[in-house]
């Protein structure tokens, strides 16, 4: 069943069961087998009867009761259950749909279960999703089907629920909240019955045990059911007057049963503690009492448990719970018992809750101390304590207020406003003190975000017309967008615009709710003329405002956004205003005052024009202009304008304030407070009562982000040249990863302090995939640097050089154009060198994996420099000019390492009489021309017949009037010539192509490399990987090497992948269909030419066959994938026919 659809319970046909309930009524009763149909256009029906029917768990105290199925018939039910969602099963966990506007919480059971009530107590407006097992609730969160899960963990009467402790350890979810729910067991029956009519009751065994005295006093026999809500449903469906159920008030309302007696539990103070679990941990704080839950095992030794517990006592930390459980996989520990032989003891896991936040130094030190005695430790969660015990009346009202007058659920897990009010009463907090926070917070406007259809065009317009400058620019191809930040000064102190371009979207609907931006200038008339000269649209000519003296004009940018230009004296903040229209000005002013701490700077009434303005802000430098047009309460927002970003010192506290104000005035939280994945900047986002979005950004994280983004950043497919040396083979790494998961290295936990994130519980994870390119103080420049800048090249630091990442075209467009027409790359940052001498060939054969002697003069090959163990040092293109002259090109990122390696071996070789010399060609530039038009274009620039120059061949010839070294490799030609002629040749190639061949940067070069299945050193090729381990594909990927790989029993193989979901990046884990890790992605991204996600990586031998289905973990979530052959895009090597 596709979970994006709203599931509806129905019963198109009914199966019936016979069960003698303790001999009281042998008449056959009819129990329906429910089916679930989706409201989607394509109806999907799944019979719940294929699972274990609820009725089959009904048992006598002495013997099991049988259920006999009869032929299906039609029947009218006592209760209409048409709006109940079908419980999730393991088979349902196939897809998910994120919806940040509503929290979805999974629970075990069916609607009416106590777990559902606990979820509604924690989140009154949540959507509850039932599941058939506790395991299913966990899996629903892990697969992003829901946001959270609720789990009962202990009861004040029945004690701990041990199987749920096992689930906490088995899964990687985090405890983010606890809920104490007073239990109100009710005796339920079908409408019209009395207590005297009830002869037996159905319920969960624990519920029956908690009511044993009350039921004995009433003379009612007990029969076990799967859970309390199932018992209520069974009684409702059967219509049997002699059968009752012990369940909640909520269950009675859902299933149309009468409450015969409330609070029949023997202990009036019966309370169940529930845990709320999520994929990401809550960031610990110190503004209220917190609890931390951990699990650990201890080393052997006398008094170790005492020492472990003493670490908390020494720091005055209260332990609220300690639970021990024998380890299931190795429960017994054998210890030498002196002269009497060996003793066997249970090997325990200890679960502890202590009352302290991991943001507190004492808690961090306590766990650091505890680590000295443990063999394993894991933090299950750090979360606020549930200090307020809600009264039974409040809990009862919370249950009943979720239903209309006829008892039907108003929606799936959505309570009435009265229930929300009761929830607020139950969670009384010092809101008055909290509401003072925005006024005391450090706040300023960071930037306003909106969407544009052509990023480069808008940047040019704002630069030339308004005088703005670009402070940051980035391209994120894996998420298919680019953006740029522009303003009149540093983002650290000035208001900016964030322009966002979504790939392939050229226009947006601005709507009628957005008003305008305002820029102040000392000469409005001059700026308007500049706008007009640049093709801008002037919608109001310069002049004084009506009834005033201010000079204004209104212009529109290329996307249609209005800009009000206002004439003022010099100001440090020319970008000074954003105007939005609202439907209730007083409400909007109150909202921004209370939620954001803004001040009403002035109110301007214009009754003659039928509008009123409220100027809001933190100071006069930047203001938010709220405009109310008389009689207009709603506006069309469109999809162009996005949001305003504002700074805060604490997104969590700010988020709590917004929630309070949302409940009073309207609006809603759209993203809960927390760090952004992959970046770490903490934010919270929300809508105001009119639907305008605001994002609050942590001030320190924002400044840190600005510091790290002083240069443009690109996707992780561009190699990060700051390499991390590794000494282990890939196969060893896979095994070590599994060992790391078995034993947490706790040392990293306590050093994180208040910045604990998901790695708190997973410290063995790889670094984040998105990498920033390091900047250098004095970057080297190629001979074409000025040429790149003049053609709009976006220059970034790359391996010590300033290189173009892209030009006007997006990376996707550039990649496609290269395959269709052609691309010209500047690769002069790479290192070219010559080896000369009569022994240069045997010398080089000692360093590379290639038959250099077998190469004919004028031919070349792609090869690899290897170390003594056969691992790859770097890849290289070698060309045999003559038998005594070899020309090589090596990667500049490995230049120093490669040259040192060559020099070291050359000294040893020459010391034994070898004749070899070398020369590094720093005096030459290197261009790469790739694509179908490459050869025809060059043919126009030379008299030589290039049709006779085949793949892998080399020739010295005249091109465009200068001597060049030309090599044909795959579909790309490499041209090397002197620096002074490089620019002329580039110009000639572009002019001859008439715009079809385009300058192309590093971003598209990497996409093309991946589509061709070629290795990138540092990702797919490293010193611990031998050439035969890469033999599945690539420069050495022939049949003979495949045989070598099989002969030597290699443990890993390089393969290609197609995948669903987001593109897989370097270090994404690869699992088999059973969830076992079998490999790792080394390069991945979106293929612009195939229009799908591709990746390459290594998997264990035996798992590398084409077509093998796998799961690829992207940001912790598994996505479907399959192994495929490489190259992904077919090669078209130009060879003799």
Tab-separated table of C-alpha atoms in Angstrom, residues 728-732 869-872 1020 1022-1033 1036 1041 1044-1045 1049-1055 1097-1099 1101:
chain	number	residue	atom	x	y	z
A	728	UNK	CA	44.429	-0.718	5.244
A	729	UNK	CA	42.936	-2.434	2.228
A	730	UNK	CA	39.334	-1.780	1.335
A	731	UNK	CA	38.366	-5.303	2.354
A	732	UNK	CA	39.947	-4.773	5.769
A	869	UNK	CA	52.918	-3.354	-2.755
A	870	UNK	CA	51.151	-2.714	-6.033
A	871	UNK	CA	48.912	0.046	-4.708
A	872	UNK	CA	48.119	3.041	-6.909
A	1020	UNK	CA	38.279	5.361	-6.559
A	1022	UNK	CA	44.242	4.865	-3.623
A	1023	UNK	CA	47.546	3.445	-2.513
A	1024	UNK	CA	45.953	0.496	-0.725
A	1025	UNK	CA	44.017	-0.583	-3.839
A	1026	UNK	CA	45.881	-2.627	-6.418
A	1027	UNK	CA	45.232	-2.406	-10.179
A	1028	UNK	CA	43.691	-5.885	-10.244
A	1029	UNK	CA	41.260	-4.871	-7.487
A	1030	UNK	CA	40.038	-2.228	-9.914
A	1031	UNK	CA	40.059	-4.726	-12.754
A	1032	UNK	CA	36.311	-4.852	-13.218
A	1033	UNK	CA	36.432	-1.612	-15.204
A	1036	UNK	CA	43.125	-1.874	-16.822
A	1041	UNK	CA	42.926	-8.955	-15.625
A	1044	UNK	CA	43.967	-12.569	-12.712
A	1045	UNK	CA	41.477	-11.194	-10.212
A	1049	UNK	CA	41.026	-14.605	-4.973
A	1050	UNK	CA	40.619	-10.865	-4.523
A	1051	UNK	CA	38.185	-9.887	-1.792
A	1052	UNK	CA	36.840	-6.663	-3.340
A	1053	UNK	CA	35.854	-5.562	-6.837
A	1054	UNK	CA	35.117	-2.200	-8.429
A	1055	UNK	CA	31.627	-1.965	-9.921
A	1097	UNK	CA	32.557	1.790	-5.692
A	1098	UNK	CA	33.889	-1.439	-4.287
A	1099	UNK	CA	31.984	-4.492	-3.111
A	1101	UNK	CA	33.856	-10.472	-4.385
